[in-house]
Amino acid sequence: RGLYACQLTRWLEFYPRSQLLPLIFERFVSTRSATLAAVAAVEHFVGVPPFDYDTSTRVKLVEHFYANLPSRLSAYKPMSKSTASFLDEFYCQPNQDLLHLLSHDNNSHPSMISDLPWPCGG
């Protein structure tokens, strides 16, 4: 979580919206197919030809490596309800600000901004 609207607003002072492609991290990494869809969107955005990730030996090796990292194999303790509640309340307005900023961004894909995966995000 972060104060993304504030950060994006600063970037928009120097770059037109057409040169920025905001991505939602939680969607980017939620599944392999979501990751590949996000990568395809980036490839299209920057104008490079699509890469065939399914047939790449190098990609398969990297995926195998990351799947077996110790941090991927262990579970984190659940966050306390009081901490989650505090964070939800703290980030509510910044998340609404981000949704507002992205919903006025002609470059954002509608499915990206329909609902952000955070409290008060949509």
mmCIF file of N, CA and C in Angstrom:
data_model
loop_
_atom_site.group_PDB
_atom_site.id
_atom_site.type_symbol
_atom_site.label_atom_id
_atom_site.label_comp_id
_atom_site.label_asym_id
_atom_site.label_seq_id
_atom_site.Cartn_x
_atom_site.Cartn_y
_atom_site.Cartn_z
ATOM 1 N N ARG A 1 0.834 -1.173 0.000
ATOM 2 C CA ARG A 1 0.000 0.000 0.000
ATOM 3 C C ARG A 1 0.878 1.235 0.000
ATOM 4 N N GLY A 2 0.355 2.252 -0.556
ATOM 5 C CA GLY A 2 1.113 3.479 -0.578
ATOM 6 C C GLY A 2 0.236 4.650 -0.956
ATOM 7 N N LEU A 3 0.855 5.775 -1.058
ATOM 8 C CA LEU A 3 0.160 7.000 -1.416
ATOM 9 C C LEU A 3 0.363 7.244 -2.913
ATOM 10 N N TYR A 4 -0.209 6.350 -3.707
ATOM 11 C CA TYR A 4 0.075 6.308 -5.130
ATOM 12 C C TYR A 4 -0.451 7.504 -5.900
ATOM 13 N N ALA A 5 -1.601 8.049 -5.535
ATOM 14 C CA ALA A 5 -2.135 9.210 -6.251
ATOM 15 C C ALA A 5 -1.169 10.381 -6.129
ATOM 16 N N CYS A 6 -0.628 10.560 -4.944
ATOM 17 C CA CYS A 6 0.349 11.626 -4.723
ATOM 18 C C CYS A 6 1.579 11.425 -5.611
ATOM 19 N N GLN A 7 2.045 10.181 -5.686
ATOM 20 C CA GLN A 7 3.224 9.883 -6.495
ATOM 21 C C GLN A 7 2.931 10.059 -7.985
ATOM 22 N N LEU A 8 1.790 9.552 -8.441
ATOM 23 C CA LEU A 8 1.436 9.678 -9.859
ATOM 24 C C LEU A 8 1.203 11.130 -10.253
ATOM 25 N N THR A 9 0.603 11.896 -9.361
ATOM 26 C CA THR A 9 0.370 13.312 -9.653
ATOM 27 C C THR A 9 1.689 14.022 -9.918
ATOM 28 N N ARG A 10 2.686 13.693 -9.140
ATOM 29 C CA ARG A 10 4.020 14.303 -9.339
ATOM 30 C C ARG A 10 4.588 13.919 -10.706
ATOM 31 N N TRP A 11 4.480 12.651 -11.087
ATOM 32 C CA TRP A 11 4.967 12.213 -12.404
ATOM 33 C C TRP A 11 4.224 12.937 -13.515
ATOM 34 N N LEU A 12 2.918 13.160 -13.304
ATOM 35 C CA LEU A 12 2.104 13.809 -14.333
ATOM 36 C C LEU A 12 2.440 15.282 -14.509
ATOM 37 N N GLU A 13 3.195 15.835 -13.588
ATOM 38 C CA GLU A 13 3.688 17.204 -13.766
ATOM 39 C C GLU A 13 4.758 17.263 -14.851
ATOM 40 N N PHE A 14 5.420 16.142 -15.101
ATOM 41 C CA PHE A 14 6.543 16.116 -16.035
ATOM 42 C C PHE A 14 6.283 15.303 -17.300
ATOM 43 N N TYR A 15 5.345 14.367 -17.224
ATOM 44 C CA TYR A 15 5.069 13.476 -18.353
ATOM 45 C C TYR A 15 3.579 13.468 -18.650
ATOM 46 N N PRO A 16 3.215 13.436 -19.941
ATOM 47 C CA PRO A 16 1.788 13.329 -20.262
ATOM 48 C C PRO A 16 1.255 11.950 -19.878
ATOM 49 N N ARG A 17 -0.041 11.889 -19.602
ATOM 50 C CA ARG A 17 -0.671 10.625 -19.214
ATOM 51 C C ARG A 17 -0.406 9.525 -20.228
ATOM 52 N N SER A 18 -0.316 9.909 -21.495
ATOM 53 C CA SER A 18 -0.121 8.910 -22.551
ATOM 54 C C SER A 18 1.214 8.190 -22.442
ATOM 55 N N GLN A 19 2.141 8.717 -21.645
ATOM 56 C CA GLN A 19 3.449 8.073 -21.485
ATOM 57 C C GLN A 19 3.554 7.251 -20.200
ATOM 58 N N LEU A 20 2.481 7.174 -19.430
ATOM 59 C CA LEU A 20 2.494 6.402 -18.190
ATOM 60 C C LEU A 20 1.458 5.295 -18.254
ATOM 61 N N LEU A 21 1.832 4.128 -17.778
ATOM 62 C CA LEU A 21 0.924 2.986 -17.731
ATOM 63 C C LEU A 21 0.854 2.477 -16.295
ATOM 64 N N PRO A 22 -0.119 2.942 -15.521
ATOM 65 C CA PRO A 22 -0.229 2.446 -14.141
ATOM 66 C C PRO A 22 -0.691 0.997 -14.133
ATOM 67 N N LEU A 23 -0.053 0.183 -13.312
ATOM 68 C CA LEU A 23 -0.436 -1.220 -13.135
ATOM 69 C C LEU A 23 -0.698 -1.476 -11.658
ATOM 70 N N ILE A 24 -1.661 -2.329 -11.384
ATOM 71 C CA ILE A 24 -1.983 -2.693 -10.010
ATOM 72 C C ILE A 24 -1.188 -3.956 -9.663
ATOM 73 N N PHE A 25 -0.241 -3.830 -8.735
ATOM 74 C CA PHE A 25 0.664 -4.926 -8.409
ATOM 75 C C PHE A 25 -0.079 -6.201 -8.037
ATOM 76 N N GLU A 26 -1.100 -6.085 -7.183
ATOM 77 C CA GLU A 26 -1.820 -7.275 -6.729
ATOM 78 C C GLU A 26 -2.437 -8.038 -7.898
ATOM 79 N N ARG A 27 -2.849 -7.333 -8.922
ATOM 80 C CA ARG A 27 -3.394 -8.003 -10.106
ATOM 81 C C ARG A 27 -2.269 -8.557 -10.974
ATOM 82 N N PHE A 28 -1.175 -7.848 -11.000
ATOM 83 C CA PHE A 28 -0.032 -8.244 -11.819
ATOM 84 C C PHE A 28 0.511 -9.594 -11.379
ATOM 85 N N VAL A 29 0.514 -9.861 -10.084
ATOM 86 C CA VAL A 29 1.132 -11.085 -9.557
ATOM 87 C C VAL A 29 0.138 -12.116 -9.039
ATOM 88 N N SER A 30 -1.147 -11.881 -9.219
ATOM 89 C CA SER A 30 -2.138 -12.779 -8.627
ATOM 90 C C SER A 30 -2.083 -14.186 -9.210
ATOM 91 N N THR A 31 -1.858 -14.304 -10.507
ATOM 92 C CA THR A 31 -1.738 -15.601 -11.176
ATOM 93 C C THR A 31 -0.755 -15.461 -12.318
ATOM 94 N N ARG A 32 -0.307 -16.583 -12.827
ATOM 95 C CA ARG A 32 0.602 -16.543 -13.976
ATOM 96 C C ARG A 32 -0.081 -15.889 -15.169
ATOM 97 N N SER A 33 -1.332 -16.228 -15.409
ATOM 98 C CA SER A 33 -2.026 -15.649 -16.563
ATOM 99 C C SER A 33 -2.219 -14.144 -16.376
ATOM 100 N N ALA A 34 -2.441 -13.686 -15.136
ATOM 101 C CA ALA A 34 -2.561 -12.246 -14.884
ATOM 102 C C ALA A 34 -1.226 -11.547 -15.134
ATOM 103 N N THR A 35 -0.138 -12.200 -14.722
ATOM 104 C CA THR A 35 1.184 -11.635 -14.965
ATOM 105 C C THR A 35 1.441 -11.518 -16.464
ATOM 106 N N LEU A 36 1.128 -12.580 -17.202
ATOM 107 C CA LEU A 36 1.345 -12.548 -18.652
ATOM 108 C C LEU A 36 0.456 -11.513 -19.336
ATOM 109 N N ALA A 37 -0.758 -11.327 -18.833
ATOM 110 C CA ALA A 37 -1.646 -10.303 -19.395
ATOM 111 C C ALA A 37 -1.079 -8.906 -19.138
ATOM 112 N N ALA A 38 -0.543 -8.697 -17.944
ATOM 113 C CA ALA A 38 0.058 -7.400 -17.629
ATOM 114 C C ALA A 38 1.297 -7.159 -18.471
ATOM 115 N N VAL A 39 2.117 -8.184 -18.648
ATOM 116 C CA VAL A 39 3.309 -8.049 -19.483
ATOM 117 C C VAL A 39 2.904 -7.752 -20.929
ATOM 118 N N ALA A 40 1.866 -8.414 -21.411
ATOM 119 C CA ALA A 40 1.371 -8.151 -22.770
ATOM 120 C C ALA A 40 0.906 -6.696 -22.894
ATOM 121 N N ALA A 41 0.254 -6.184 -21.845
ATOM 122 C CA ALA A 41 -0.180 -4.788 -21.866
ATOM 123 C C ALA A 41 1.020 -3.847 -21.923
ATOM 124 N N VAL A 42 2.078 -4.178 -21.185
ATOM 125 C CA VAL A 42 3.289 -3.357 -21.202
ATOM 126 C C VAL A 42 3.949 -3.435 -22.578
ATOM 127 N N GLU A 43 4.052 -4.643 -23.131
ATOM 128 C CA GLU A 43 4.633 -4.800 -24.473
ATOM 129 C C GLU A 43 3.881 -3.946 -25.491
ATOM 130 N N HIS A 44 2.561 -4.020 -25.441
ATOM 131 C CA HIS A 44 1.737 -3.235 -26.356
ATOM 132 C C HIS A 44 1.936 -1.737 -26.121
ATOM 133 N N PHE A 45 1.964 -1.332 -24.860
ATOM 134 C CA PHE A 45 2.100 0.080 -24.494
ATOM 135 C C PHE A 45 3.399 0.676 -25.022
ATOM 136 N N VAL A 46 4.496 -0.078 -24.893
ATOM 137 C CA VAL A 46 5.793 0.458 -25.340
ATOM 138 C C VAL A 46 6.078 0.150 -26.804
ATOM 139 N N GLY A 47 5.207 -0.654 -27.431
ATOM 140 C CA GLY A 47 5.327 -0.891 -28.863
ATOM 141 C C GLY A 47 6.337 -1.940 -29.270
ATOM 142 N N VAL A 48 6.548 -2.931 -28.413
ATOM 143 C CA VAL A 48 7.446 -4.026 -28.793
ATOM 144 C C VAL A 48 6.604 -5.244 -29.147
ATOM 145 N N PRO A 49 7.107 -6.106 -30.017
ATOM 146 C CA PRO A 49 6.331 -7.289 -30.374
ATOM 147 C C PRO A 49 6.171 -8.225 -29.180
ATOM 148 N N PRO A 50 5.053 -8.931 -29.114
ATOM 149 C CA PRO A 50 4.836 -9.859 -27.996
ATOM 150 C C PRO A 50 5.867 -10.993 -28.005
ATOM 151 N N PHE A 51 6.219 -11.431 -26.814
ATOM 152 C CA PHE A 51 7.162 -12.523 -26.638
ATOM 153 C C PHE A 51 6.376 -13.773 -26.267
ATOM 154 N N ASP A 52 6.790 -14.922 -26.761
ATOM 155 C CA ASP A 52 6.109 -16.178 -26.441
ATOM 156 C C ASP A 52 6.728 -16.773 -25.176
ATOM 157 N N TYR A 53 6.167 -16.419 -24.045
ATOM 158 C CA TYR A 53 6.708 -16.852 -22.751
ATOM 159 C C TYR A 53 6.488 -18.338 -22.503
ATOM 160 N N ASP A 54 5.459 -18.908 -23.097
ATOM 161 C CA ASP A 54 5.152 -20.323 -22.855
ATOM 162 C C ASP A 54 6.188 -21.275 -23.431
ATOM 163 N N THR A 55 6.899 -20.852 -24.470
ATOM 164 C CA THR A 55 7.877 -21.749 -25.086
ATOM 165 C C THR A 55 9.318 -21.427 -24.701
ATOM 166 N N SER A 56 9.509 -20.438 -23.863
ATOM 167 C CA SER A 56 10.860 -20.014 -23.488
ATOM 168 C C SER A 56 11.423 -20.881 -22.362
ATOM 169 N N THR A 57 12.537 -21.534 -22.629
ATOM 170 C CA THR A 57 13.224 -22.334 -21.610
ATOM 171 C C THR A 57 13.724 -21.446 -20.484
ATOM 172 N N ARG A 58 14.231 -20.291 -20.821
ATOM 173 C CA ARG A 58 14.754 -19.364 -19.812
ATOM 174 C C ARG A 58 13.638 -18.920 -18.855
ATOM 175 N N VAL A 59 12.470 -18.618 -19.399
ATOM 176 C CA VAL A 59 11.341 -18.219 -18.555
ATOM 177 C C VAL A 59 10.952 -19.361 -17.623
ATOM 178 N N LYS A 60 10.936 -20.587 -18.138
ATOM 179 C CA LYS A 60 10.584 -21.738 -17.296
ATOM 180 C C LYS A 60 11.588 -21.921 -16.160
ATOM 181 N N LEU A 61 12.864 -21.700 -16.427
ATOM 182 C CA LEU A 61 13.880 -21.808 -15.378
ATOM 183 C C LEU A 61 13.687 -20.731 -14.312
ATOM 184 N N VAL A 62 13.417 -19.512 -14.724
ATOM 185 C CA VAL A 62 13.197 -18.417 -13.775
ATOM 186 C C VAL A 62 11.950 -18.694 -12.939
ATOM 187 N N GLU A 63 10.867 -19.150 -13.579
ATOM 188 C CA GLU A 63 9.642 -19.472 -12.837
ATOM 189 C C GLU A 63 9.901 -20.572 -11.811
ATOM 190 N N HIS A 64 10.657 -21.582 -12.190
ATOM 191 C CA HIS A 64 10.974 -22.679 -11.271
ATOM 192 C C HIS A 64 11.795 -22.152 -10.093
ATOM 193 N N PHE A 65 12.774 -21.305 -10.380
ATOM 194 C CA PHE A 65 13.618 -20.729 -9.331
ATOM 195 C C PHE A 65 12.775 -19.952 -8.331
ATOM 196 N N TYR A 66 11.928 -19.040 -8.824
ATOM 197 C CA TYR A 66 11.119 -18.212 -7.922
ATOM 198 C C TYR A 66 10.070 -19.027 -7.172
ATOM 199 N N ALA A 67 9.549 -20.058 -7.787
ATOM 200 C CA ALA A 67 8.544 -20.891 -7.114
ATOM 201 C C ALA A 67 9.139 -21.623 -5.924
ATOM 202 N N ASN A 68 10.450 -21.828 -5.934
ATOM 203 C CA ASN A 68 11.095 -22.595 -4.867
ATOM 204 C C ASN A 68 11.899 -21.742 -3.892
ATOM 205 N N LEU A 69 11.741 -20.434 -3.950
ATOM 206 C CA LEU A 69 12.407 -19.581 -2.966
ATOM 207 C C LEU A 69 11.811 -19.845 -1.582
ATOM 208 N N PRO A 70 12.639 -19.838 -0.547
ATOM 209 C CA PRO A 70 12.116 -20.089 0.799
ATOM 210 C C PRO A 70 10.959 -19.163 1.176
ATOM 211 N N SER A 71 11.016 -17.902 0.767
ATOM 212 C CA SER A 71 9.936 -16.972 1.129
ATOM 213 C C SER A 71 8.613 -17.354 0.468
ATOM 214 N N ARG A 72 8.666 -18.078 -0.628
ATOM 215 C CA ARG A 72 7.447 -18.511 -1.308
ATOM 216 C C ARG A 72 6.873 -19.788 -0.690
ATOM 217 N N LEU A 73 7.705 -20.502 0.028
ATOM 218 C CA LEU A 73 7.276 -21.789 0.570
ATOM 219 C C LEU A 73 6.762 -21.691 2.000
ATOM 220 N N SER A 74 6.981 -20.542 2.649
ATOM 221 C CA SER A 74 6.527 -20.409 4.029
ATOM 222 C C SER A 74 5.372 -19.414 4.094
ATOM 223 N N ALA A 75 4.597 -19.540 5.129
ATOM 224 C CA ALA A 75 3.442 -18.664 5.296
ATOM 225 C C ALA A 75 3.758 -17.597 6.338
ATOM 226 N N TYR A 76 3.208 -16.432 6.135
ATOM 227 C CA TYR A 76 3.329 -15.362 7.116
ATOM 228 C C TYR A 76 2.225 -15.513 8.151
ATOM 229 N N LYS A 77 2.491 -15.036 9.340
ATOM 230 C CA LYS A 77 1.455 -15.015 10.356
ATOM 231 C C LYS A 77 0.383 -14.021 9.911
ATOM 232 N N PRO A 78 -0.875 -14.311 10.208
ATOM 233 C CA PRO A 78 -1.933 -13.365 9.829
ATOM 234 C C PRO A 78 -1.753 -12.031 10.558
ATOM 235 N N MET A 79 -2.129 -10.962 9.866
ATOM 236 C CA MET A 79 -2.072 -9.635 10.463
ATOM 237 C C MET A 79 -3.165 -9.528 11.526
ATOM 238 N N SER A 80 -2.864 -8.841 12.608
ATOM 239 C CA SER A 80 -3.881 -8.659 13.650
ATOM 240 C C SER A 80 -5.029 -7.817 13.096
ATOM 241 N N LYS A 81 -6.220 -8.040 13.616
ATOM 242 C CA LYS A 81 -7.402 -7.304 13.158
ATOM 243 C C LYS A 81 -7.263 -5.815 13.430
ATOM 244 N N SER A 82 -6.650 -5.466 14.545
ATOM 245 C CA SER A 82 -6.503 -4.044 14.873
ATOM 246 C C SER A 82 -5.547 -3.356 13.895
ATOM 247 N N THR A 83 -4.474 -4.043 13.524
ATOM 248 C CA THR A 83 -3.538 -3.477 12.551
ATOM 249 C C THR A 83 -4.205 -3.345 11.189
ATOM 250 N N ALA A 84 -4.917 -4.384 10.759
ATOM 251 C CA ALA A 84 -5.618 -4.339 9.469
ATOM 252 C C ALA A 84 -6.642 -3.211 9.453
ATOM 253 N N SER A 85 -7.366 -3.049 10.545
ATOM 254 C CA SER A 85 -8.372 -1.996 10.630
ATOM 255 C C SER A 85 -7.716 -0.612 10.558
ATOM 256 N N PHE A 86 -6.614 -0.434 11.280
ATOM 257 C CA PHE A 86 -5.888 0.839 11.247
ATOM 258 C C PHE A 86 -5.426 1.156 9.821
ATOM 259 N N LEU A 87 -4.823 0.166 9.157
ATOM 260 C CA LEU A 87 -4.321 0.389 7.802
ATOM 261 C C LEU A 87 -5.456 0.661 6.824
ATOM 262 N N ASP A 88 -6.566 -0.076 6.964
ATOM 263 C CA ASP A 88 -7.721 0.154 6.095
ATOM 264 C C ASP A 88 -8.209 1.599 6.224
ATOM 265 N N GLU A 89 -8.312 2.065 7.455
ATOM 266 C CA GLU A 89 -8.775 3.436 7.683
ATOM 267 C C GLU A 89 -7.754 4.457 7.181
ATOM 268 N N PHE A 90 -6.488 4.214 7.442
ATOM 269 C CA PHE A 90 -5.429 5.141 7.041
ATOM 270 C C PHE A 90 -5.379 5.312 5.524
ATOM 271 N N TYR A 91 -5.518 4.206 4.790
ATOM 272 C CA TYR A 91 -5.365 4.258 3.334
ATOM 273 C C TYR A 91 -6.680 4.476 2.579
ATOM 274 N N CYS A 92 -7.785 4.596 3.282
ATOM 275 C CA CYS A 92 -9.082 4.749 2.618
ATOM 276 C C CYS A 92 -9.098 5.968 1.689
ATOM 277 N N GLN A 93 -8.815 7.151 2.204
ATOM 278 C CA GLN A 93 -8.859 8.359 1.374
ATOM 279 C C GLN A 93 -7.801 8.335 0.268
ATOM 280 N N PRO A 94 -6.554 7.954 0.557
ATOM 281 C CA PRO A 94 -5.579 7.872 -0.540
ATOM 282 C C PRO A 94 -6.009 6.895 -1.647
ATOM 283 N N ASN A 95 -6.676 5.799 -1.271
ATOM 284 C CA ASN A 95 -7.149 4.851 -2.288
ATOM 285 C C ASN A 95 -8.271 5.466 -3.117
ATOM 286 N N GLN A 96 -9.151 6.224 -2.482
ATOM 287 C CA GLN A 96 -10.195 6.912 -3.225
ATOM 288 C C GLN A 96 -9.596 7.958 -4.159
ATOM 289 N N ASP A 97 -8.550 8.650 -3.695
ATOM 290 C CA ASP A 97 -7.862 9.629 -4.538
ATOM 291 C C ASP A 97 -7.250 8.954 -5.766
ATOM 292 N N LEU A 98 -6.666 7.790 -5.564
ATOM 293 C CA LEU A 98 -6.077 7.057 -6.683
ATOM 294 C C LEU A 98 -7.152 6.619 -7.669
ATOM 295 N N LEU A 99 -8.254 6.098 -7.167
ATOM 296 C CA LEU A 99 -9.346 5.694 -8.042
ATOM 297 C C LEU A 99 -9.838 6.883 -8.860
ATOM 298 N N HIS A 100 -9.961 8.032 -8.224
ATOM 299 C CA HIS A 100 -10.394 9.237 -8.922
ATOM 300 C C HIS A 100 -9.382 9.631 -10.002
ATOM 301 N N LEU A 101 -8.112 9.607 -9.650
ATOM 302 C CA LEU A 101 -7.064 9.970 -10.615
ATOM 303 C C LEU A 101 -7.068 9.028 -11.808
ATOM 304 N N LEU A 102 -7.156 7.726 -11.554
ATOM 305 C CA LEU A 102 -7.138 6.760 -12.649
ATOM 306 C C LEU A 102 -8.418 6.782 -13.463
ATOM 307 N N SER A 103 -9.536 7.085 -12.836
ATOM 308 C CA SER A 103 -10.797 7.091 -13.581
ATOM 309 C C SER A 103 -10.864 8.275 -14.536
ATOM 310 N N HIS A 104 -10.017 9.262 -14.324
ATOM 311 C CA HIS A 104 -9.936 10.400 -15.239
ATOM 312 C C HIS A 104 -8.747 10.273 -16.179
ATOM 313 N N ASP A 105 -8.175 9.099 -16.210
ATOM 314 C CA ASP A 105 -7.006 8.822 -17.035
ATOM 315 C C ASP A 105 -7.461 8.052 -18.262
ATOM 316 N N ASN A 106 -7.441 8.682 -19.407
ATOM 317 C CA ASN A 106 -7.882 8.036 -20.642
ATOM 318 C C ASN A 106 -7.028 6.832 -21.009
ATOM 319 N N ASN A 107 -5.860 6.720 -20.411
ATOM 320 C CA ASN A 107 -4.939 5.635 -20.716
ATOM 321 C C ASN A 107 -5.244 4.376 -19.917
ATOM 322 N N SER A 108 -6.000 4.491 -18.817
ATOM 323 C CA SER A 108 -6.262 3.350 -17.952
ATOM 324 C C SER A 108 -7.343 2.469 -18.552
ATOM 325 N N HIS A 109 -7.097 1.195 -18.517
ATOM 326 C CA HIS A 109 -8.082 0.231 -19.000
ATOM 327 C C HIS A 109 -9.228 0.180 -17.993
ATOM 328 N N PRO A 110 -10.509 0.178 -18.459
ATOM 329 C CA PRO A 110 -11.634 0.201 -17.522
ATOM 330 C C PRO A 110 -11.600 -0.895 -16.463
ATOM 331 N N SER A 111 -11.160 -2.090 -16.814
ATOM 332 C CA SER A 111 -11.138 -3.164 -15.820
ATOM 333 C C SER A 111 -10.107 -2.891 -14.732
ATOM 334 N N MET A 112 -9.121 -2.056 -15.022
ATOM 335 C CA MET A 112 -8.101 -1.718 -14.041
ATOM 336 C C MET A 112 -8.644 -0.801 -12.963
ATOM 337 N N ILE A 113 -9.590 0.040 -13.336
ATOM 338 C CA ILE A 113 -10.046 1.044 -12.391
ATOM 339 C C ILE A 113 -11.430 0.767 -11.838
ATOM 340 N N SER A 114 -12.079 -0.296 -12.284
ATOM 341 C CA SER A 114 -13.436 -0.555 -11.821
ATOM 342 C C SER A 114 -13.468 -0.805 -10.320
ATOM 343 N N ASP A 115 -12.482 -1.477 -9.819
ATOM 344 C CA ASP A 115 -12.392 -1.688 -8.377
ATOM 345 C C ASP A 115 -10.949 -1.990 -8.030
ATOM 346 N N LEU A 116 -10.391 -1.166 -7.188
ATOM 347 C CA LEU A 116 -9.031 -1.393 -6.741
ATOM 348 C C LEU A 116 -9.070 -2.407 -5.609
ATOM 349 N N PRO A 117 -8.070 -3.259 -5.508
ATOM 350 C CA PRO A 117 -8.107 -4.345 -4.517
ATOM 351 C C PRO A 117 -7.705 -3.936 -3.108
ATOM 352 N N TRP A 118 -8.065 -2.716 -2.731
ATOM 353 C CA TRP A 118 -7.724 -2.209 -1.407
ATOM 354 C C TRP A 118 -8.948 -1.594 -0.769
ATOM 355 N N PRO A 119 -8.904 -1.360 0.535
ATOM 356 C CA PRO A 119 -10.042 -0.733 1.212
ATOM 357 C C PRO A 119 -10.417 0.600 0.579
ATOM 358 N N CYS A 120 -11.699 0.811 0.428
ATOM 359 C CA CYS A 120 -12.244 2.060 -0.120
ATOM 360 C C CYS A 120 -11.773 2.312 -1.545
ATOM 361 N N GLY A 121 -11.334 1.283 -2.229
ATOM 362 C CA GLY A 121 -10.810 1.463 -3.576
ATOM 363 C C GLY A 121 -11.833 1.287 -4.675
ATOM 364 N N GLY A 122 -13.052 1.094 -4.348
ATOM 365 C CA GLY A 122 -14.005 0.961 -5.427
ATOM 366 C C GLY A 122 -15.258 0.345 -5.045
#
